[in-house]
Short mmCIF file of C-alpha atoms in Angstrom, two decimals:
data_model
loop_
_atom_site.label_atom_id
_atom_site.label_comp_id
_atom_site.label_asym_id
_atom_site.label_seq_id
_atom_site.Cartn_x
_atom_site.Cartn_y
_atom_site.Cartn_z
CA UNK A 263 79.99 99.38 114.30
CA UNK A 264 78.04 98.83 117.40
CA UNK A 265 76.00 95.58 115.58
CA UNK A 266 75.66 92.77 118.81
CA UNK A 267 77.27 90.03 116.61
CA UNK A 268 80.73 88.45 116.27
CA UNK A 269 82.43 90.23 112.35
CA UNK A 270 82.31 87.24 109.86
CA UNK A 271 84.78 89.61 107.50
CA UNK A 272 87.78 87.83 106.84
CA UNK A 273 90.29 88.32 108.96
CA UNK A 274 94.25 88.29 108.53
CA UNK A 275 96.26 85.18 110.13
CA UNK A 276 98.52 86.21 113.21
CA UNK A 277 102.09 85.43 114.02
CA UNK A 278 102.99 84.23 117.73
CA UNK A 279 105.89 86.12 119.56
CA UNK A 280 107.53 85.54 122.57
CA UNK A 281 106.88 87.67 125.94
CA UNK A 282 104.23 89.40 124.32
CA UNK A 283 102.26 92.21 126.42
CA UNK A 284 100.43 95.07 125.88
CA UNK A 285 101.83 98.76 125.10
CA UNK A 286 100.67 101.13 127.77
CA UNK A 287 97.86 103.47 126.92
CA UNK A 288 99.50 106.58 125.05
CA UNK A 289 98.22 109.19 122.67
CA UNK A 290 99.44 108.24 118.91
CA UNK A 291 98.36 110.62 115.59
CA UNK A 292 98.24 108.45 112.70
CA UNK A 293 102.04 109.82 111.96
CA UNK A 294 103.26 108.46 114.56
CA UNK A 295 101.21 105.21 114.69
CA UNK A 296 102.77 104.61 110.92
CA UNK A 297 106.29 104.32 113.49
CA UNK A 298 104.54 102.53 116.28
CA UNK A 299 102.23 100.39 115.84
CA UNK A 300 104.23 98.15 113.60
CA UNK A 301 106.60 97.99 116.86
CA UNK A 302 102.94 96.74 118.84
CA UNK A 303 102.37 94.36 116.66
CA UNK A 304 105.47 92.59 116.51
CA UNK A 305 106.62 92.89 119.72
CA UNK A 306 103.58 93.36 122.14
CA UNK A 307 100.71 90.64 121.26
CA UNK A 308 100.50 86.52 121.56
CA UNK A 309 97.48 86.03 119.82
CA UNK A 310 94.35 88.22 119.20
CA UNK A 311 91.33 87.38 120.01
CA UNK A 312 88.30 90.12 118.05
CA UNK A 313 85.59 90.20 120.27
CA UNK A 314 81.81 90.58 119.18
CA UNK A 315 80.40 93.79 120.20
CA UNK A 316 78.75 93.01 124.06
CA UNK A 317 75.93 95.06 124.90
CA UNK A 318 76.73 96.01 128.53
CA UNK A 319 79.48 97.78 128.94
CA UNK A 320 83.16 97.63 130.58
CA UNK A 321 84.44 99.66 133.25
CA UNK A 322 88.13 99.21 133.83
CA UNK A 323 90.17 100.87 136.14
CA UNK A 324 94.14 101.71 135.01
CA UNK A 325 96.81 102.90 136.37
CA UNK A 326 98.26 105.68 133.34
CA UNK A 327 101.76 108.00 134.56
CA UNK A 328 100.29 106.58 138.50
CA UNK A 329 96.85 108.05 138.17
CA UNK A 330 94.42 105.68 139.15
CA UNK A 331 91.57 106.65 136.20
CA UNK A 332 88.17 104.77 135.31
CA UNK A 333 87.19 104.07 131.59
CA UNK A 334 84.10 102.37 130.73
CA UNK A 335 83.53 101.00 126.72
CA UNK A 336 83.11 97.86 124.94
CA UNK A 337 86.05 95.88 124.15
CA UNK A 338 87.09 95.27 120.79
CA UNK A 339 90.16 92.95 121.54
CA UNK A 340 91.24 90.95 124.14
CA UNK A 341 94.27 89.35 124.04
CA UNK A 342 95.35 85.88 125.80
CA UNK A 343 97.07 87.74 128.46
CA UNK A 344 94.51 89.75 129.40
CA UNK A 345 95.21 92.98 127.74
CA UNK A 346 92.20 95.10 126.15
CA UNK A 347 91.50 97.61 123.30
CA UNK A 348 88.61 99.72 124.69
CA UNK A 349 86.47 101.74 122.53
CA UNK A 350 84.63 104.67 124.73
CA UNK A 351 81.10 105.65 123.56
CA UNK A 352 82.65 108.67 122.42
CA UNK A 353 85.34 107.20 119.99
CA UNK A 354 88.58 106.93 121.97
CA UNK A 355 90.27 104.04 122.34
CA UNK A 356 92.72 102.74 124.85
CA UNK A 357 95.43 99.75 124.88
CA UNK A 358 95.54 98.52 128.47
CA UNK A 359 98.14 96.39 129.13
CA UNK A 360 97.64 93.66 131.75
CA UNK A 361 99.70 94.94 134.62
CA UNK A 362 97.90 98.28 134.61
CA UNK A 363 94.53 97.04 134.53
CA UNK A 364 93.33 97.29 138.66
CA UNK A 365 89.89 96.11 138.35
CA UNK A 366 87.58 94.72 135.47
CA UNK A 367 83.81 94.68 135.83
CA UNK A 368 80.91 94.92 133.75
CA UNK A 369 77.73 97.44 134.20
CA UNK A 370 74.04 97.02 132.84
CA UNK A 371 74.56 99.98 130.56
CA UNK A 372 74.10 100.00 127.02
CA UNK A 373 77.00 100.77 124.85
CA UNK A 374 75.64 103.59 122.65
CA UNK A 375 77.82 106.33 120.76
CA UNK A 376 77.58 109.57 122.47
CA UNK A 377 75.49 112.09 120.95
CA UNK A 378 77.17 115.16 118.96
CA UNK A 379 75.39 117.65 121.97
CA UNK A 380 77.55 115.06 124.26
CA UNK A 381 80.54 115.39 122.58
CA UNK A 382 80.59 119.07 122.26
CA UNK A 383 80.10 118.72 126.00
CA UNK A 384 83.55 116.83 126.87
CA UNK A 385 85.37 118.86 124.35
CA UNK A 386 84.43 122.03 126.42
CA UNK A 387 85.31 120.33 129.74
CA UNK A 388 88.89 118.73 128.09
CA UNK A 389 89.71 121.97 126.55
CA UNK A 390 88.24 124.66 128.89
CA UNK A 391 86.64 127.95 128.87
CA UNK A 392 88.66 129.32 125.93
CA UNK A 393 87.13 126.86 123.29
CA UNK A 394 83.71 127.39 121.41
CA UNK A 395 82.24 124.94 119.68
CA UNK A 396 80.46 124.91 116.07
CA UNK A 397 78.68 121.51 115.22
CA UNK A 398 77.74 120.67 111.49
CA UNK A 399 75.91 117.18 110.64
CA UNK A 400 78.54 114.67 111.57
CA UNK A 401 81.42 117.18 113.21
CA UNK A 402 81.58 118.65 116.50
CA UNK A 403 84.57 121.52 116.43
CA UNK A 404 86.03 123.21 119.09
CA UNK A 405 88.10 126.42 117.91
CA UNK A 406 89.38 128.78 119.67
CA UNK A 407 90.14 131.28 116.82
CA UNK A 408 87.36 132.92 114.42
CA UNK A 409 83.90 131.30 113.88
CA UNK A 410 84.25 131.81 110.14
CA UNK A 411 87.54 129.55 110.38
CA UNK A 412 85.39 127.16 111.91
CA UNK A 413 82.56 126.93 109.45
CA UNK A 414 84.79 126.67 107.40
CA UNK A 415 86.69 123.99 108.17
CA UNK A 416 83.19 122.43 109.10
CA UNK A 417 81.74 122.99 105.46
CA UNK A 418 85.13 121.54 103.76
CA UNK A 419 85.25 118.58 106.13
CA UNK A 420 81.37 117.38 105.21
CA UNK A 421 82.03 117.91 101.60
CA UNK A 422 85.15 115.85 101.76
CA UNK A 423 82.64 113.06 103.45
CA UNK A 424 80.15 113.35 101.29
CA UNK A 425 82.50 113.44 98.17
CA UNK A 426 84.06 110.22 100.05
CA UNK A 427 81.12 108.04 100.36
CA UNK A 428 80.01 108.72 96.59
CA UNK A 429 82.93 107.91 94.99
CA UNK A 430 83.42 104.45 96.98
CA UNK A 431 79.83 104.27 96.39
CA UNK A 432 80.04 104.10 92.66
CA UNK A 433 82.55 101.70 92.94
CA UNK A 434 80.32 99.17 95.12
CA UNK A 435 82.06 99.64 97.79
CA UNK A 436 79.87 99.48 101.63
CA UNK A 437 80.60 102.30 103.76
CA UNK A 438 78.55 103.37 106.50
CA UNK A 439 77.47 106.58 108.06
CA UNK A 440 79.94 107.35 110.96
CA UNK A 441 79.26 105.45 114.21
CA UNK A 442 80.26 108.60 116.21
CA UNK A 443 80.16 112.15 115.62
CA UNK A 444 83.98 112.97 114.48
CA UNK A 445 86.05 115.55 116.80
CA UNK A 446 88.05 118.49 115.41
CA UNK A 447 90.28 121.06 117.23
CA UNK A 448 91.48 123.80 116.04
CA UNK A 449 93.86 125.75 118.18
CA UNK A 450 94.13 129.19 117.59
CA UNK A 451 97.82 130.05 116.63
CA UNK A 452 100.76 128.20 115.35
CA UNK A 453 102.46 128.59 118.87
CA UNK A 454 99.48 126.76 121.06
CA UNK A 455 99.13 124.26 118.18
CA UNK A 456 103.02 123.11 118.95
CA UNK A 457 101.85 123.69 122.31
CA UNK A 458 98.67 121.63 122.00
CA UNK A 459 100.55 118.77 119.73
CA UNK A 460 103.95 118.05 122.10
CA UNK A 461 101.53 116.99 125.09
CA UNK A 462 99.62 114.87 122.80
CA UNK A 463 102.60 113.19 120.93
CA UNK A 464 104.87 113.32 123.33
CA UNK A 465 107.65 115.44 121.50
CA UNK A 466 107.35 118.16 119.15
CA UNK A 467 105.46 118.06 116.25
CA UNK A 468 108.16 119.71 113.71
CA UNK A 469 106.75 121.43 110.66
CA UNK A 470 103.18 119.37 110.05
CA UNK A 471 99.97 122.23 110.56
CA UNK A 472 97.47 119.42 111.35
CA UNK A 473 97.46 115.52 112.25
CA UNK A 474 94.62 112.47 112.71
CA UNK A 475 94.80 110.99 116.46
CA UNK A 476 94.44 107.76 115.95
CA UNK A 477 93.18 106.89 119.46
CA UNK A 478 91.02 109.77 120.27
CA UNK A 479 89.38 109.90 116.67
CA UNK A 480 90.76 113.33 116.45
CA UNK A 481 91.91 116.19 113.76
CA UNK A 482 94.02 118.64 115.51
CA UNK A 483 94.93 122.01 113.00
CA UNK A 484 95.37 125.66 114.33
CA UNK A 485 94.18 128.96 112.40
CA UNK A 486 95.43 128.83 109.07
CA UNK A 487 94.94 132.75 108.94
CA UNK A 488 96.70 133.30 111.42
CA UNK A 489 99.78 135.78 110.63
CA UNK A 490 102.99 136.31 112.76
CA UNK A 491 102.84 140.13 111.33
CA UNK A 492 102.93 142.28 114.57
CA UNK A 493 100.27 144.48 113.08
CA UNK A 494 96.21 143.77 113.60
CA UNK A 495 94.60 142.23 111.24
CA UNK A 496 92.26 144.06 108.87
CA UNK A 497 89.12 142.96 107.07
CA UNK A 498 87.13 140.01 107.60
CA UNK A 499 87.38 136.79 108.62
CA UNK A 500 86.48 135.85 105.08
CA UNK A 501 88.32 138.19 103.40
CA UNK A 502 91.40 136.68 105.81
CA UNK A 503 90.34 132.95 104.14
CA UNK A 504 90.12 133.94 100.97
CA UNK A 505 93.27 136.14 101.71
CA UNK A 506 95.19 132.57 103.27
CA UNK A 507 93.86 130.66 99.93
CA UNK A 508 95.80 133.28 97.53
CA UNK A 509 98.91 132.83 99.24
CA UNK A 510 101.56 130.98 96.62
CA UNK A 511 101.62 128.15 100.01
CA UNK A 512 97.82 127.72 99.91
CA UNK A 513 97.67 124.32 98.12
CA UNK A 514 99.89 122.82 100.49
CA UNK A 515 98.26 123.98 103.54
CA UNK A 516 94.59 122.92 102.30
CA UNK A 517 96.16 119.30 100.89
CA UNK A 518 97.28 118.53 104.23
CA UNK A 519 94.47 119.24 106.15
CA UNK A 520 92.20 117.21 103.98
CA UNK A 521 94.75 114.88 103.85
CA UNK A 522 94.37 113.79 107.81
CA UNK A 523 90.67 114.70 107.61
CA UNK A 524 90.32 111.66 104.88
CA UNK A 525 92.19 109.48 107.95
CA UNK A 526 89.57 110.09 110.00
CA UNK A 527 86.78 109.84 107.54
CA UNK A 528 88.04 106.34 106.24
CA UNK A 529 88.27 104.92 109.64
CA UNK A 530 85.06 106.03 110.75
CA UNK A 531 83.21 105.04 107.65
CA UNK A 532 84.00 101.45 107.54
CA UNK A 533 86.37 101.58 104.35
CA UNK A 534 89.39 101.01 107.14
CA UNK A 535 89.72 99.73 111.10
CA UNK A 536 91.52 102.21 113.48
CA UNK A 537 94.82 99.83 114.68
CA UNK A 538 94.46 96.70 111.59
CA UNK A 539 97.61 96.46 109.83
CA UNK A 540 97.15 98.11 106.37
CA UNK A 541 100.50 98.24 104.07
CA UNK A 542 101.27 101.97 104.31
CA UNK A 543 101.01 102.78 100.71
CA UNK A 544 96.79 102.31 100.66
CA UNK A 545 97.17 104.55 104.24
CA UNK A 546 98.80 107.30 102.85
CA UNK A 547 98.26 106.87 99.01
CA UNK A 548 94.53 107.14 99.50
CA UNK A 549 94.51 109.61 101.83
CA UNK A 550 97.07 111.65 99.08
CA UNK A 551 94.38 110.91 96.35
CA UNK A 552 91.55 112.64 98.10
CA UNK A 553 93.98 115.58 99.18
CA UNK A 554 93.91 117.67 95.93
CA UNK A 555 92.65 121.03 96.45
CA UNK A 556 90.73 123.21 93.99
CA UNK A 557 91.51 126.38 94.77
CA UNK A 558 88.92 128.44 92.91
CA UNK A 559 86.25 126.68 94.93
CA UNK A 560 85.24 129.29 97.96
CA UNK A 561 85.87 125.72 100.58
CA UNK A 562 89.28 125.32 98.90
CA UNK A 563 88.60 121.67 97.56
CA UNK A 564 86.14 119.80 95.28
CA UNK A 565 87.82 117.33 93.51
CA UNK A 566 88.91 113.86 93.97
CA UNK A 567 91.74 111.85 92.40
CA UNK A 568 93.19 114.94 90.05
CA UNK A 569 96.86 114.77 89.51
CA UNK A 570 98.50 115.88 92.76
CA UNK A 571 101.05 118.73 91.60
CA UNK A 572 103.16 118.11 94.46
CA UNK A 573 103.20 114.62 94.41
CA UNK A 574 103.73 113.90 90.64
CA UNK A 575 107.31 115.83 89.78
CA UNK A 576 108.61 114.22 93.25
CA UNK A 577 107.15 110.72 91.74
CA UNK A 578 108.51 111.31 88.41
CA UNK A 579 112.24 112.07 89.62
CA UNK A 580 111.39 108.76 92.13
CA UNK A 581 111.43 107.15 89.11
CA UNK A 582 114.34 107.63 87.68
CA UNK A 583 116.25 105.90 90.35
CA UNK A 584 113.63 103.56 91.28
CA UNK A 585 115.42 100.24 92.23
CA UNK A 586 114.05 96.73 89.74
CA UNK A 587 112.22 95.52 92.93
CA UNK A 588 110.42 99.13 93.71
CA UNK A 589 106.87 98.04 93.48
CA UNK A 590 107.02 95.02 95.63
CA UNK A 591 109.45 97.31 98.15
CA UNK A 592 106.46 99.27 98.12
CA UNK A 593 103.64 97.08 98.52
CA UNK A 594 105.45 95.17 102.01
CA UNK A 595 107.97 97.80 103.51
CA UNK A 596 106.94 99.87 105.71
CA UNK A 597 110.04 101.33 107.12
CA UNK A 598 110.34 103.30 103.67
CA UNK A 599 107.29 105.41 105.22
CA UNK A 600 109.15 106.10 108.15
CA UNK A 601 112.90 106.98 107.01
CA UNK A 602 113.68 110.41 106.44
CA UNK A 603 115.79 110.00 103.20
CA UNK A 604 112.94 107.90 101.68
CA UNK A 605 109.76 109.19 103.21
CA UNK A 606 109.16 111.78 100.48
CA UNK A 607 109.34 109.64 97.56
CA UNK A 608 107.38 106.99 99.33
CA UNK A 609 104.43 109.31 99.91
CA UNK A 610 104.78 110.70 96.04
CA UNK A 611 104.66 106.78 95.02
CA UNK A 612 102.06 105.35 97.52
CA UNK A 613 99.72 108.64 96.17
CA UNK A 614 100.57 107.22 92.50
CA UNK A 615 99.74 103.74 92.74
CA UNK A 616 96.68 104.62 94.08
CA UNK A 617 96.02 107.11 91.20
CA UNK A 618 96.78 104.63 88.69
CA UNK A 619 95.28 101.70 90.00
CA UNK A 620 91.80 104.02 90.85
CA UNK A 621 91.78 104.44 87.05
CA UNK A 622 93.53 101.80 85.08
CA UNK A 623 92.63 99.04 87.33
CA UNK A 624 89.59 100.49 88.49
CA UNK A 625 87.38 97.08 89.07
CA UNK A 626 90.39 95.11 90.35
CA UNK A 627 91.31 97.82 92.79
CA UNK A 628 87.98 98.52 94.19
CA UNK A 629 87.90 94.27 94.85
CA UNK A 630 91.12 94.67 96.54
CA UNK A 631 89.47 97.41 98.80
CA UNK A 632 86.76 95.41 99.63
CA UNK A 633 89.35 92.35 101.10
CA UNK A 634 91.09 94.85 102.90
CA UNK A 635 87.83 96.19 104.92
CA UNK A 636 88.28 92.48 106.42
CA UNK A 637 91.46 92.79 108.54
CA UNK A 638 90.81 93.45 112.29
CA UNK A 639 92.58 95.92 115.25
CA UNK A 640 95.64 94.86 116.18
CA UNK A 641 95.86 91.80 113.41
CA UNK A 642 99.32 91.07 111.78
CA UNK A 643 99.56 90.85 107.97
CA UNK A 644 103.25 89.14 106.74
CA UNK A 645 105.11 90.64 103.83
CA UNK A 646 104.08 87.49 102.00
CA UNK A 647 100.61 87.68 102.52
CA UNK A 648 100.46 91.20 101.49
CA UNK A 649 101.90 90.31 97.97
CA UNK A 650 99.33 87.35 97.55
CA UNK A 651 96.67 89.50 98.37
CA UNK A 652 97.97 91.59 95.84
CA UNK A 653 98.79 89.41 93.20
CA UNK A 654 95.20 87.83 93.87
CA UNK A 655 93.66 91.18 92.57
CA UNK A 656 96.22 92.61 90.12
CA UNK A 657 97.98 89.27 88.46
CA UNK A 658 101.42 87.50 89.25
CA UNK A 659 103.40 89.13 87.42
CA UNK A 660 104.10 92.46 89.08
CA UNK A 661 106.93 92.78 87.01
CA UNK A 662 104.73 93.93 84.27
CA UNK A 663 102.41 95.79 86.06
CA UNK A 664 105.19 97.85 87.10
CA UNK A 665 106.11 98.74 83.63
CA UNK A 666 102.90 99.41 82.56
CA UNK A 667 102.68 102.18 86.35
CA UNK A 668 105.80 103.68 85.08
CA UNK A 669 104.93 104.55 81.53
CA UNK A 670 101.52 105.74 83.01
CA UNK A 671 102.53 108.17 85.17
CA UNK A 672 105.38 109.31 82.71
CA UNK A 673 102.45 110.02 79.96
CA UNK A 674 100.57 112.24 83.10
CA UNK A 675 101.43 116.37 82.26
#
């Protein structure tokens, strides 16, 4: 990530609009970036220009709510009217629009990522006194519940990485070890978590237990042992995990939380770009795939790419009502992702796809993959370039290949 030289990965084409300007900074999870940043791209940018990597650094000053604050990075975009995507060396990114930038110069200092000691530095002066921090090979978390919580989280979150990079591995696929070491908070009750999550995103976060911040490279989760029971809380800390992965609710709580850790893993292994514009079914079908827990196994997850038993009935009953032009619906609308009468069975079919293509079409998805590593922040992909891409990989007649997806997951028990 931090290589000197202009990417020669392909690139998607872009699409000119009028008035275009930047969106001001703001904090996005990757839910809500499946809402916005499709409103960014088609409303916000000219043309985009992907920079090479420089190797002093930039130190902008912006005007954010009317602070007047100082970030220093490289820039990964630059647009024609001036606006930036800046990448700190800890991870964060910003969107500067032109009319908030105050002054633009450039320093003699290195970009470098920040070290994991350095990042579990900030943490503690962002969060405060209340947060300790436990640091494993490639993730620095701040908790500010039980340190057996914490480890492990830590322990499930490196073998989801690990499991990660050897299955794309063994399907010749490049990743990289992370650039930076990856950020996790975990708050310590449901209550500061809400807390915690509205000042982030702006608004409430409703029922999710965990999200990926897109911008600050972040997991956010609270205590999943945590109990509203008015009573103290006997036994261990372990007993309380193993206790919390009994519970009839366990396999939900466990999927999701892997399921935003594999956001952040993805973008920060080089599979995916934070801000390129990726159809929404490999975002959130891939991230569904890895999201199966094993609940026998003392982290709570080991495998990857079982049958998802919440995704499949949901799927299945998708199915039945499944409109003739479903799969191409699929592969280029968005907005499905985003409505709440569809959301559901767009999640159960993205997670499907992925599941069948990952083992029927094994080769000719892991090609696909490979194309996709190519688009750039902040690029626009058309709905018809999307389904030539696809056909590219998977044949013209998607017609067929439907068919052949629906009997296949029909046949899965």
């Amino acid at each position: 990530m931090d290589a000197p030289s202009r990417s020669t990965t392909r690139s998607p084409s872009r699409r000119a609009v009028s008035q275009a300007r930047f969106p001001r900074p703001r904090l996005v999870s990757h839910r809500a970036a499946s809402w916005i940043a499709p409103f960014w791209l088609a409303v916000f940018w000219i043309t985009v220009q992907t920079t090479g990597v420089v190797a002093a650094n930039e130190v902008v000053q912006t005007a954010v709510d009317g602070k007047l604050i100082t970030v220093e990075g490289r820039i990964l975009v630059e647009a024609q009217d001036g606006g930036l995507l800046l990448e700190e060396p800890s991870g964060r990114q910003w969107t500067l629009e032109p009319q908030d930038i105050v002054t633009r110069t450039r320093n003699d200092n290195q970009f470098a990522p920040i070290t994991s000691d350095e990042l579990a530095a900030l943490m503690r002066e962002r969060l405060g006194d209340g947060f300790q921090i436990h640091q494993t090979e490639h993730y620095v978390i701040a908790y500010e519940t039980s340190s057996a919580f914490a480890i492990w989280v830590g322990s499930l979150f490196e073998r989801l990485l690990r499991g990660f990079d050897s299955y794309w591995g063994q399907r010749d696929i490049e990743l990289n070890e992370p650039a930076f070491p990856l950020p996790v908070v975990i708050l310590g009750s449901r209550a500061r978590f809400e807390q915690y999550a509205e000042q982030e995103l702006g608004g409430p976060p409703g029922s999710i237990i965990a999200y990926y911040h897109l911008l600050h490279n972040e997991v956010v989760m609270y205590d999943l042992t945590e109990s509203d029971d008015p009573e103290p809380r006997r036994g261990s800390n372990a007993d309380r995990i193993n206790a919390v992965l009994s519970r009839p609710e366990a396999y939900g709580l466990v999927a999701t939380i892997v399921h935003e850790a594999t956001h952040q893993v993805s973008y920060n292994v080089g599979l995916q770009q934070r801000l390129a514009d990726y159809p929404m079914w490999v975002n959130e079908g891939m991230a569904a795939f890895f999201e199966t827990p094993d609940l026998r196994s003392r982290t709570g997850w080991r495998g990857i790419g079982q049958l998802n038993p919440l995704r499949l009935p949901q799927l299945k009953q998708c199915l039945l009502d499944r409109e003739a032009d479903g799969l191409v619906r699929t592969l280029v609308d968005d907005q499905r992702f985003k409505s709440g009468e569809t959301v559901l069975d767009a999640y159960a079919e993205a997670w499907g796809l992925v599941y069948y293509l990952s083992r029927v079409k094994r080769d000719e998805f892991a090609a696909y993959l490979r194309d996709l590593q190519g688009l750039t922040p902040l690029g626009v992909s058309a709905a018809d370039e999307r389904l030539e891409l696809f056909r590219e990989h998977f044949g013209q007649d998607l017609e067929a290949l439907d068919r052949e997806f629906v009997r296949y997951i029909q046949r899965q028990r």
